[in-house]
Short mmCIF file of C-alpha atoms in Angstrom, two decimals:
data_model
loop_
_atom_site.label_atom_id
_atom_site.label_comp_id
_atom_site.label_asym_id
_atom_site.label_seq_id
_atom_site.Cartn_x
_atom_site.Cartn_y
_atom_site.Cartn_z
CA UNK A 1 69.47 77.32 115.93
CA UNK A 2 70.29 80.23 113.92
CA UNK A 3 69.57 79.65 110.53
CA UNK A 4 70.31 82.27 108.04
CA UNK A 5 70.46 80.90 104.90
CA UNK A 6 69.08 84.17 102.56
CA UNK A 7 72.00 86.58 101.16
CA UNK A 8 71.98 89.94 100.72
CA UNK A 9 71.61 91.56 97.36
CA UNK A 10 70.16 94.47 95.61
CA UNK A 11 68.48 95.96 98.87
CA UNK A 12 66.55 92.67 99.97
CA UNK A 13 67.35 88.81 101.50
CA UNK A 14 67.41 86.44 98.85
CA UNK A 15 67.93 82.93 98.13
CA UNK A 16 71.07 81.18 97.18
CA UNK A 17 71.19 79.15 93.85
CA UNK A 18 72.63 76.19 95.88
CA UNK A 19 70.58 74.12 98.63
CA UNK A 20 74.23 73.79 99.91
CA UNK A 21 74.98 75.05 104.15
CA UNK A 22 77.90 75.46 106.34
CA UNK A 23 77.44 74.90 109.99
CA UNK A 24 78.64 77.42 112.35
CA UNK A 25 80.04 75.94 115.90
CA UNK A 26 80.69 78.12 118.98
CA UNK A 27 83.99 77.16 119.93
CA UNK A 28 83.65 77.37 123.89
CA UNK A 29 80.78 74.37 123.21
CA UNK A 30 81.48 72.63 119.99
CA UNK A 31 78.27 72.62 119.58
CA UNK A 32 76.40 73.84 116.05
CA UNK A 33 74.62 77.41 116.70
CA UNK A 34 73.04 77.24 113.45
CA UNK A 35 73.94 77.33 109.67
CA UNK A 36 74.17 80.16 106.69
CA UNK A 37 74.08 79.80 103.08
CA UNK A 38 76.99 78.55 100.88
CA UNK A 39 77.27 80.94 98.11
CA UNK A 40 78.02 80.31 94.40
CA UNK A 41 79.56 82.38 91.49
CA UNK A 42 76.21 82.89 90.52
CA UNK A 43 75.44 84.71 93.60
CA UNK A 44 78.35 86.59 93.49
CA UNK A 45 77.49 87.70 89.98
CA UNK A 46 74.02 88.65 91.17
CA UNK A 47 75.94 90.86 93.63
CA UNK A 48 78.33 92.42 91.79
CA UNK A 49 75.29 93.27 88.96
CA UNK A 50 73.61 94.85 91.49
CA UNK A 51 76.39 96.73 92.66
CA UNK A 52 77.49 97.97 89.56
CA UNK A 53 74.17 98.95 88.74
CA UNK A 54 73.64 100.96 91.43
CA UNK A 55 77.38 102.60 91.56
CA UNK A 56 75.68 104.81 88.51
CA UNK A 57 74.17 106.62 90.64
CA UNK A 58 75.14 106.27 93.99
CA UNK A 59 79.00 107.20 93.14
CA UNK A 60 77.28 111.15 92.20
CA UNK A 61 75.79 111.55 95.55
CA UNK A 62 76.88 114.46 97.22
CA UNK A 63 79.91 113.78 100.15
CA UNK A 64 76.81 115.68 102.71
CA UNK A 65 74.76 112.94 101.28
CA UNK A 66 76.75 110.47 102.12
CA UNK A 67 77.79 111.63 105.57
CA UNK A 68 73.75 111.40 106.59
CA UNK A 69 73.77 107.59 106.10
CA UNK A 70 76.69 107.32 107.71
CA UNK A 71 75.20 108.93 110.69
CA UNK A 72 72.08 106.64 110.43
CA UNK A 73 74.27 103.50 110.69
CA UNK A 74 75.88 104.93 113.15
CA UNK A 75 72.84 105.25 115.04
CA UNK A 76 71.25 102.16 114.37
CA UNK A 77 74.79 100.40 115.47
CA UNK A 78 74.83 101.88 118.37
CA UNK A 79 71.22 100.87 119.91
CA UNK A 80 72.32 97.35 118.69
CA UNK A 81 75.94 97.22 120.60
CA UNK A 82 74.99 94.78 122.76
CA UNK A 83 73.35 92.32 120.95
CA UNK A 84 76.78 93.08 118.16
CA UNK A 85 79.06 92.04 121.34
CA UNK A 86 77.14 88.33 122.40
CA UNK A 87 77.18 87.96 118.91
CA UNK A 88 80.92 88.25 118.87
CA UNK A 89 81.24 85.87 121.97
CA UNK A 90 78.66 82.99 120.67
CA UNK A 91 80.37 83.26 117.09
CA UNK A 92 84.27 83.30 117.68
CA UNK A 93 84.71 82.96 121.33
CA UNK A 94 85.99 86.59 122.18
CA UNK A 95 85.61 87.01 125.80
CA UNK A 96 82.01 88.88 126.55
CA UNK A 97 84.16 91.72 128.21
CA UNK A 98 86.55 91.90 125.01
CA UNK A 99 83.42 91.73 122.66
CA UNK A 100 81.71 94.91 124.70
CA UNK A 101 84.90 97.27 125.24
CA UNK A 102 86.55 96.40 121.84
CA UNK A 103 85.52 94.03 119.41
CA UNK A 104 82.25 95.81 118.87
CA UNK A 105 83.01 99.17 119.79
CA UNK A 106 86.22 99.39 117.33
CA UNK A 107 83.49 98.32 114.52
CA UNK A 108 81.51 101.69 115.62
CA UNK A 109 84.48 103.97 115.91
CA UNK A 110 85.61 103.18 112.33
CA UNK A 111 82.30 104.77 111.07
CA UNK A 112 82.81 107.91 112.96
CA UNK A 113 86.30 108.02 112.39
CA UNK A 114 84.98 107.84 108.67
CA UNK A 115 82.81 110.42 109.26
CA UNK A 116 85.07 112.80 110.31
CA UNK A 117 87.27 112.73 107.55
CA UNK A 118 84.17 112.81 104.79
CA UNK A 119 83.26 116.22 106.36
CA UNK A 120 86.23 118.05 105.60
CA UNK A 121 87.54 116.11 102.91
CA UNK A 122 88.43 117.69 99.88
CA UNK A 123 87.40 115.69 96.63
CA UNK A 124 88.36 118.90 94.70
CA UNK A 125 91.19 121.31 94.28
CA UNK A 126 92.44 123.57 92.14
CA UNK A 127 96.00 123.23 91.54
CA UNK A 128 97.70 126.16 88.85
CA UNK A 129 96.60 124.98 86.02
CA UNK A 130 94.92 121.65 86.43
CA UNK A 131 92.33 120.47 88.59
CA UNK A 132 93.06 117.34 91.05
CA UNK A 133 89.81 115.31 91.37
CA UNK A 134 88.75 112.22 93.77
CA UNK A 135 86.52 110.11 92.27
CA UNK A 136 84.73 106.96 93.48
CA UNK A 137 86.76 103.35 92.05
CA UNK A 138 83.58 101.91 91.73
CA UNK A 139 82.85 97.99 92.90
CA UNK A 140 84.41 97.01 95.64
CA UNK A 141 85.04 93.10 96.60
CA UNK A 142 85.63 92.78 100.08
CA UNK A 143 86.87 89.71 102.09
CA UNK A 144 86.53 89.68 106.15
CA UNK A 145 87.87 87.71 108.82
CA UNK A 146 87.15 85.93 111.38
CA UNK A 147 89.37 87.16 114.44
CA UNK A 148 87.59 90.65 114.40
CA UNK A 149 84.76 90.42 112.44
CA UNK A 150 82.69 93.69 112.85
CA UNK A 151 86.10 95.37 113.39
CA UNK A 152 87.36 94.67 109.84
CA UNK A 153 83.69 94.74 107.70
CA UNK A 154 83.24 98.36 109.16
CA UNK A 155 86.41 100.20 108.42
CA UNK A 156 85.85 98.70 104.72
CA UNK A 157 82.23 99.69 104.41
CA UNK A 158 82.57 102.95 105.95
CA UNK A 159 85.43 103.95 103.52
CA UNK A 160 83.72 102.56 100.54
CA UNK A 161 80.08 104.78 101.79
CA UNK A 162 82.31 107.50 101.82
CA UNK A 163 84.25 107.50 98.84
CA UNK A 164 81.01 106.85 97.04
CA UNK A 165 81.87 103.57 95.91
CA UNK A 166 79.19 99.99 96.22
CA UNK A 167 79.94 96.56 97.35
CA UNK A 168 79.93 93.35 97.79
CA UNK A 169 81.14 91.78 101.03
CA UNK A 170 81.63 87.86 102.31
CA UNK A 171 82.82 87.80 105.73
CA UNK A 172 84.28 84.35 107.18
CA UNK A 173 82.17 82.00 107.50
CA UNK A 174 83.30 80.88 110.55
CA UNK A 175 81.71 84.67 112.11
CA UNK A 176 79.13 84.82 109.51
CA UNK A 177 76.76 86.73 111.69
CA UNK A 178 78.35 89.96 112.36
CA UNK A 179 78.12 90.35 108.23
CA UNK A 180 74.29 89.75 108.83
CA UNK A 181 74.08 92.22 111.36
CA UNK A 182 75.56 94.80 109.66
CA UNK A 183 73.27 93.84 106.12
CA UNK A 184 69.93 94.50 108.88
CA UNK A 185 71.97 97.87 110.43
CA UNK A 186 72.68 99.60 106.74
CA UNK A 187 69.07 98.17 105.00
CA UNK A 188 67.29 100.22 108.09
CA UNK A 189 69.84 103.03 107.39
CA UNK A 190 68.25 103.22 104.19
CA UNK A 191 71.41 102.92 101.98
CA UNK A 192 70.01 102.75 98.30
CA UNK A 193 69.58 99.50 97.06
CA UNK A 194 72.67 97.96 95.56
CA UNK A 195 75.41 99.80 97.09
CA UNK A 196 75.80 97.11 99.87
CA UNK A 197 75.85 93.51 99.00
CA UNK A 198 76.31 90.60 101.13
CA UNK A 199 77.46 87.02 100.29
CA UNK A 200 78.36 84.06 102.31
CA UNK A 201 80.12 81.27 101.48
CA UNK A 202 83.66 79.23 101.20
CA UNK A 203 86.78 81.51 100.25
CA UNK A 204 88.06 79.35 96.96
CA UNK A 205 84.50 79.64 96.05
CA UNK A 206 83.05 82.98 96.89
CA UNK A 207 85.83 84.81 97.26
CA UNK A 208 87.52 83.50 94.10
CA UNK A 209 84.73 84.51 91.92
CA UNK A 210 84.45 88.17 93.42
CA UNK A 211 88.16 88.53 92.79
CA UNK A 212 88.15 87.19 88.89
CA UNK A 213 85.33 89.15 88.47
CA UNK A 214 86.13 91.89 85.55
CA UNK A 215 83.08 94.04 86.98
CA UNK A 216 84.67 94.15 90.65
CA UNK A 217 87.19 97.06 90.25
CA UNK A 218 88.64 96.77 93.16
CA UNK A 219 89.17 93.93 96.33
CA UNK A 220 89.78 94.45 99.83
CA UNK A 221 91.26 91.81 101.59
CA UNK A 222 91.82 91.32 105.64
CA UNK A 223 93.34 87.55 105.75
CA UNK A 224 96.38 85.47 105.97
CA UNK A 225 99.02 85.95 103.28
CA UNK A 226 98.55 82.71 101.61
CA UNK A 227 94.96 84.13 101.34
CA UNK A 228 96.33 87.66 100.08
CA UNK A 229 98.55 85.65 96.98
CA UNK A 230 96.03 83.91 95.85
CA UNK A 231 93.28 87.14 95.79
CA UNK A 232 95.92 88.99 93.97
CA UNK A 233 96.65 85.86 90.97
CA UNK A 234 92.93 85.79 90.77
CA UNK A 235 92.75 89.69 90.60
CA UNK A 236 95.58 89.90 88.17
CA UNK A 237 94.03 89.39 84.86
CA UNK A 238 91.38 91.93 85.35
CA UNK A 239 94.07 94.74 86.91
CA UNK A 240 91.84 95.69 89.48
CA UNK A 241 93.51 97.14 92.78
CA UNK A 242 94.22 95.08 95.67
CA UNK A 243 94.32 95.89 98.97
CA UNK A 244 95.61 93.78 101.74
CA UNK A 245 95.98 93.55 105.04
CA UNK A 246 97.68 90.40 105.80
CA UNK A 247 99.59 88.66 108.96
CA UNK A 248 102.09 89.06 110.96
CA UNK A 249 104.93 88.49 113.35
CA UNK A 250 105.14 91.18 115.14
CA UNK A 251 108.83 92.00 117.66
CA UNK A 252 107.98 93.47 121.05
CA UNK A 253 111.65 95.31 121.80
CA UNK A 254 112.42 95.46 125.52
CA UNK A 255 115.16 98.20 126.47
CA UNK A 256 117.24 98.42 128.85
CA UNK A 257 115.27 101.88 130.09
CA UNK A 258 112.01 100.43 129.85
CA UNK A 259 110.64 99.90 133.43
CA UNK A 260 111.23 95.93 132.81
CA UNK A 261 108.67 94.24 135.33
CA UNK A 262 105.75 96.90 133.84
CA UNK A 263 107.17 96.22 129.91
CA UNK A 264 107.65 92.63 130.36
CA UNK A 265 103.56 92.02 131.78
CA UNK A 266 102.35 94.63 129.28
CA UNK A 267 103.70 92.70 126.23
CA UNK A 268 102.90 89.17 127.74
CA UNK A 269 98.86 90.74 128.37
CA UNK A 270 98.88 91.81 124.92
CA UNK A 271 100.45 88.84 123.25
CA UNK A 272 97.37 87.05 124.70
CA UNK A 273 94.35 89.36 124.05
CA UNK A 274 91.44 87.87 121.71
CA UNK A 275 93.19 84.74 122.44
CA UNK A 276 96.40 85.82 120.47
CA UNK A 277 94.31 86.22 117.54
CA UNK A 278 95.06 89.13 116.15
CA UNK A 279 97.88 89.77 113.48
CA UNK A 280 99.11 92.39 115.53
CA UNK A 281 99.85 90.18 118.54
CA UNK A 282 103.48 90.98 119.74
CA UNK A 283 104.24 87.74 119.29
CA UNK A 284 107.92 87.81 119.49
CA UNK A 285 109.68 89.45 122.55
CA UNK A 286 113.32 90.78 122.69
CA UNK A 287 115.16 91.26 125.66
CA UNK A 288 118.26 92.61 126.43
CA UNK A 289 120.76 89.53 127.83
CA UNK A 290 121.22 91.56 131.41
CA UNK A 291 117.47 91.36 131.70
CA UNK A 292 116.70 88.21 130.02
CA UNK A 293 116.23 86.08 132.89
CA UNK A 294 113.99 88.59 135.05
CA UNK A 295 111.96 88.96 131.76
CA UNK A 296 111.48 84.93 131.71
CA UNK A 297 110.07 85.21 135.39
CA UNK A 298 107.87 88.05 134.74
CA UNK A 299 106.30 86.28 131.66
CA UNK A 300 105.71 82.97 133.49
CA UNK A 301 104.08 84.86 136.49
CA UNK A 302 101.62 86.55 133.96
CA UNK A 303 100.97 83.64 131.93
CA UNK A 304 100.11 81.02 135.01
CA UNK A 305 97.94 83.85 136.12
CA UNK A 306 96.41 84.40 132.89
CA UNK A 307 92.49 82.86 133.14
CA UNK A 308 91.08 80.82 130.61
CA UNK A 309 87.68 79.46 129.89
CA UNK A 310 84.47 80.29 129.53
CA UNK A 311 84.19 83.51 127.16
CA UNK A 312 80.87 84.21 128.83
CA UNK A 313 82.85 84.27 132.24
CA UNK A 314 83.46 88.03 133.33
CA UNK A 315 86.87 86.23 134.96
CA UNK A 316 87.98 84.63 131.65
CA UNK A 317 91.15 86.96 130.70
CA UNK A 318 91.24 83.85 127.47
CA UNK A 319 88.44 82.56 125.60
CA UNK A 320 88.60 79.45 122.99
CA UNK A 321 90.66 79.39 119.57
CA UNK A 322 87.65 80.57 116.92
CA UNK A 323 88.00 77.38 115.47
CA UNK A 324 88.66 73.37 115.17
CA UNK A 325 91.17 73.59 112.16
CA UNK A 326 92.77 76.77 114.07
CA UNK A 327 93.20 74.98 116.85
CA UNK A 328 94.49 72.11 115.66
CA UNK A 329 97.12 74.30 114.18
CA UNK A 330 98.06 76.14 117.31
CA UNK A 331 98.61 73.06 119.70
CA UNK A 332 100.73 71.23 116.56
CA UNK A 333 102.38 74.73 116.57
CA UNK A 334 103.76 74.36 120.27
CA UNK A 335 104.53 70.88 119.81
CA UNK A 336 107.01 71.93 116.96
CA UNK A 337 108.51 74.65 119.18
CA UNK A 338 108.91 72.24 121.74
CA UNK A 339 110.62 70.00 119.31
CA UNK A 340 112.80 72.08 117.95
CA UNK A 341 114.44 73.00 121.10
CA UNK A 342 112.85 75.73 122.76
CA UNK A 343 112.82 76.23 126.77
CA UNK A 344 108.42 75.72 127.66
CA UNK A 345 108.43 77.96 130.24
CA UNK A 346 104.76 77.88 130.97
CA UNK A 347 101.81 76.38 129.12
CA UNK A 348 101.52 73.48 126.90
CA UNK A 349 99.91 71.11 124.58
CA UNK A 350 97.10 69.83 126.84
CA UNK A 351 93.64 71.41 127.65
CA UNK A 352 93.78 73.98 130.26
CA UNK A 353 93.14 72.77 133.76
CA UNK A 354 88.73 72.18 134.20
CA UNK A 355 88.28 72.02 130.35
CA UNK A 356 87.15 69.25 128.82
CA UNK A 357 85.25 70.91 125.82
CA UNK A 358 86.02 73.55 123.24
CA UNK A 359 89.19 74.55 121.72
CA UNK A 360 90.81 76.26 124.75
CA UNK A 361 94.66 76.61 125.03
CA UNK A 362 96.81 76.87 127.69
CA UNK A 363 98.65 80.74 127.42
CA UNK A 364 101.85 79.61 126.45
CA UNK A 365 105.87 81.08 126.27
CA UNK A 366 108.90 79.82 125.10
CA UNK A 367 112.30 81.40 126.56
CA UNK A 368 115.75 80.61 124.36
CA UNK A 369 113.93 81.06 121.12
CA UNK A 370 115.95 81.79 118.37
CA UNK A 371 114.99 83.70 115.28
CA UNK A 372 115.23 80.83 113.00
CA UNK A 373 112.61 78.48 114.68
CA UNK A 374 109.28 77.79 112.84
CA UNK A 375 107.88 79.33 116.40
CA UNK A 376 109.44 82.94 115.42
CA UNK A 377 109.06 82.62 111.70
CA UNK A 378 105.70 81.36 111.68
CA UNK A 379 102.07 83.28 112.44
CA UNK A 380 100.92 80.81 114.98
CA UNK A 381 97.71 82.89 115.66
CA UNK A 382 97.19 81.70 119.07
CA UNK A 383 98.51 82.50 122.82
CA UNK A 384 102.04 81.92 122.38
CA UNK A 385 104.52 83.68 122.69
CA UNK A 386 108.06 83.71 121.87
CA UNK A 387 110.96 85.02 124.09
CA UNK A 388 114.27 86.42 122.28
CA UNK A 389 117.64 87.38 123.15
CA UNK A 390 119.60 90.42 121.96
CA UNK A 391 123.27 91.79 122.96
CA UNK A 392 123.28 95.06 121.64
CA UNK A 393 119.76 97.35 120.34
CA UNK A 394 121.30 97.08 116.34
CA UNK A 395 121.15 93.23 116.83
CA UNK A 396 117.43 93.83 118.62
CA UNK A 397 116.66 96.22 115.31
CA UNK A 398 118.14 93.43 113.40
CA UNK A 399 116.24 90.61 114.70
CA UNK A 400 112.96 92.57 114.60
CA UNK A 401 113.17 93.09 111.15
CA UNK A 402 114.22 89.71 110.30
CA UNK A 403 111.05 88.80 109.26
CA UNK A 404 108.97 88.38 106.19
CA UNK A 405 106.35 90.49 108.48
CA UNK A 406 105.75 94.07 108.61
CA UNK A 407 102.41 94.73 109.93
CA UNK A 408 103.29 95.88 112.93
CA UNK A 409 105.68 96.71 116.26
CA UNK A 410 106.68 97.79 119.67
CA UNK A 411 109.42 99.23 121.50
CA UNK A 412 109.66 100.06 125.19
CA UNK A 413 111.32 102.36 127.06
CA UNK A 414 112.18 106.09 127.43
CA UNK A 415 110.25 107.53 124.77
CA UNK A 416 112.14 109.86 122.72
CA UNK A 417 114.67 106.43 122.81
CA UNK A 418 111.99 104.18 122.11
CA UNK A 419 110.94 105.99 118.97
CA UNK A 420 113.97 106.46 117.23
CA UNK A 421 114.92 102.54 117.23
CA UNK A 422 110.49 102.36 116.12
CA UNK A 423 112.17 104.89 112.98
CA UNK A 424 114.49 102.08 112.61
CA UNK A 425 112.01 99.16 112.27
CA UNK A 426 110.28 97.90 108.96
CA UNK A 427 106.78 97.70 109.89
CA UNK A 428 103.20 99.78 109.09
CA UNK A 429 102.61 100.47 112.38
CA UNK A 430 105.14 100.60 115.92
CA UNK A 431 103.34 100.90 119.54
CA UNK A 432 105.46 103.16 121.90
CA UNK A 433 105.19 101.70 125.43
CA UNK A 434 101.69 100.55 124.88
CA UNK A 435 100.12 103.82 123.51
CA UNK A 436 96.75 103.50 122.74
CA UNK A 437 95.81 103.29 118.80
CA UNK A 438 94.24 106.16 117.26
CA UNK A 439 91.52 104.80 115.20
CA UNK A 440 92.11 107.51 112.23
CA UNK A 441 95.92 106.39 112.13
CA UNK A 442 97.11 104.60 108.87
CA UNK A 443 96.63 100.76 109.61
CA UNK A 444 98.64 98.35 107.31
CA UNK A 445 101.81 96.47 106.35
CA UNK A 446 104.80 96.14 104.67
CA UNK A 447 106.60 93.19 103.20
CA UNK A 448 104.70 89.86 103.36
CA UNK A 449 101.93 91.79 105.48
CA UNK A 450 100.11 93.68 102.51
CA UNK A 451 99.63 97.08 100.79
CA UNK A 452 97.17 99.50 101.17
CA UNK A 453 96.33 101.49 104.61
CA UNK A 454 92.77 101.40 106.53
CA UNK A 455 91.32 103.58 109.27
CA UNK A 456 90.28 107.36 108.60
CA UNK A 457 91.93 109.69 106.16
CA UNK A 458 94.28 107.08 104.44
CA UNK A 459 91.26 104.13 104.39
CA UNK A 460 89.14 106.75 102.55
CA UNK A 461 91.56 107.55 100.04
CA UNK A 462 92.79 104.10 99.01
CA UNK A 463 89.21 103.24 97.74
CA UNK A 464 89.68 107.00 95.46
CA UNK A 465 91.08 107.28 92.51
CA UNK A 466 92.50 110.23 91.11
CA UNK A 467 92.00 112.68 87.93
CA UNK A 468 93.72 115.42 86.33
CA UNK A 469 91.68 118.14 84.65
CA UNK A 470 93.41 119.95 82.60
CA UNK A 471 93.16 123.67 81.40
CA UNK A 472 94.78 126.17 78.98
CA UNK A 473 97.32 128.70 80.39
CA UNK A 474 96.18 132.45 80.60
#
């Protein structure tokens, strides 16, 4: 049993003012790994106290100053990868292969992405008359998920070290233990106390009372849109700046001069990574009617040969759904696709084949979706995906963005093609033929799917505001 009941606050592990736990399962078991703390306003107001406290200083260190912690956690990260990555797996179910070559790594790369962009960044510069000035926005309330836990706490953190701001963070309680990871990683980095904060507990609970706090100037949130409304109601009164990063639905656009059989597998593979977790996930195919039926065969083929179970498995392509209520919601998610018409090309309701434990689903497509099923409006959050037809590309275009979505994209096919229907596409980010992401690129949505951009140059400055200084001519 892991028991971890203490929070993080003002530089040490302290109590909760509740006797109140939450049990933590590992979904490829069902059985309870151990339990954390349920927070309370109280503790959150003990956190964001110390935060503010320590933002006095902390936000007139030096940018050099700040880059040297940043290199210690950094350090200290990376002589812990491994033990970051079974973490991952025993916590959420992310395959033990996923957890080593991205789920940790990506949480590690956002700190030296971070990095970079601290040591040349400019938080002065004189413009004519007036002087344009960056200045730390002080408190920061951040709220993690569960999907990709390190992933999403370190491109917050690392943006708020460097913009000189403090925090207070409360990961999901679902992956509480990649928070508590990172609380051990930054107090042996040495950060002063304050400036990180760490509180776990339930969302209406915790996170409610870090975003209607008035001494939390800010709130970072990676979550599902209801999620994102209800931070920003709570936020509201106190005007503090939200930033959110919320779901998705994103359209995979298959043309005609993509190589089919390479596009079709490549978008299927993805679809299903981390368990089609991910808000990403190119969850909605399109395919051109003269290839729609090839694309259907291809998809099954990859899908039946997709391998699910055990995350600890080195053959598992699919580990478990992170959770019971997220399960639940996946396999009543197929049923209504089923019900509502749509071809079940492979896949299903039932437990994979050899399961009969944790909250495994089958990888599973649907072919003669149309764009007004709950199936293609929906974020199901799981393996399924969702097979489209288009006539023409401006009815493909059309389709895509006929969404409340806009996180995110893809288009396949020749390349200087490909990216001028991405220019036509409503979304924060478009993948061209399954490039790989650049971890400094902007990260973030439009529409339904948030404000605000993460990752390098653009996470550092949305946690900045800005000042004018201004002097007398001549």
């Amino acid at each position: 049993m892991k028991d971890k009941l203490d929070f993080y606050i003002n530089g040490e592990w302290v109590s909760s003012s509740s006797a109140e736990t939450i049990e933590v399962v590992n979904p490829a078991t069902e059985e309870v790994i151990g339990s954390i703390g349920a927070g309370t306003k109280e503790d959150i107001n003990n956190a964001v106290s110390a935060a503010k406290e320590a933002f006095k200083t902390f936000s007139k260190t030096t940018a050099h100053e700040r880059a040297e912690y940043i290199r210690s956690i950094i350090d200290i990260y990376e002589r812990r990868m491994d033990e970051i990555a079974s973490t991952i797996t025993e916590e959420m179910g992310s395959p033990l292969w996923l957890s080593q070559v991205a789920q940790a790594t990506t949480g590690m790369s956002h700190f030296k992405s971070t990095l970079k962009e601290l040591e040349n960044y400019e938080f002065e510069k004189n413009l004519n008359n007036y002087i344009e000035r960056k200045e730390a926005i002080g408190v920061v309330g951040m709220i993690t998920p569960w999907n990709w836990p390190m992933n999403q706490m370190c491109t917050k953190v690392a943006s708020a070290i460097a913009a000189g701001c403090t925090m207070v963070i409360k990961p999901s309680e679902i992956s509480p233990y990649c928070g508590i990871l990172l609380a051990e990683i930054i107090h042996e980095a040495g950060l002063p106390k304050g400036v990180f904060n760490l509180v776990n507990g339930y969302g209406p609970i915790v996170g409610a009372a870090l975003s209607e706090s008035p001494d939390v100037d800010m709130i970072s949130i990676t979550g599902s849109t209801r999620a994102g409304i209800a931070v920003a109601q709570a936020s509201a009164p106190s005007v503090k700046r939200v930033s959110q990063e919320l779901g998705g639905k994103s359209a995979n656009i298959v043309l005609d001069d993509a190589n089919i059989e390479k596009a079709v597998a490549s978008g299927v593979a993805q679809c299903f990574l981390n368990t089609g977790q991910t808000c990403t996930a190119p969850t909605r195919m399109l395919v051109s009617a003269a290839n729609y039926d090839k694309a259907i065969e291809i998809a099954k083929s990859v899908a039946e040969k997709t391998s699910t179970g055990d995350p600890l498995d080195e053959n598992s392509r699919m580990g478990p759904i992170s959770n019971k209520a997220q399960y639940e919601k996946v396999v009543r998610m197929i049923q209504i696709g089923i019900d509502e018409g749509a071809t079940l090309v492979a896949g299903g309701t039932e437990l994979p084949e050899g399961l009969d434990k944790g909250f495994y689903v089958k990888p599973t497509v649907f072919a003669n979706v149309t764009n007004d099923m709950t199936i293609a409006r929906e974020e199901v959050f799981g393996p399924v995906l969702c097979m489209l037809k288009y006539e023409t590309e401006e009815e493909a275009i059309e389709i895509a963005n006929d969404t409340d979505y806009g996180l995110a994209g893809y288009v396949q096919g020749e390349v200087s093609h490909a990216q001028e229907v991405a220019r036509h596409i409503r979304a924060g980010q478009i993948t061209i033929n399954g490039g790989n992401r650049e971890n400094a690129a902007p990260f973030g949505g439009y529409k339904a799917s948030g404000n605000g951009r993460e990752h390098g140059l653009h996470g550092l400055e949305d946690y900045l505001e800005t000042k004018a200084l201004i002097s007398p001519l001549g």
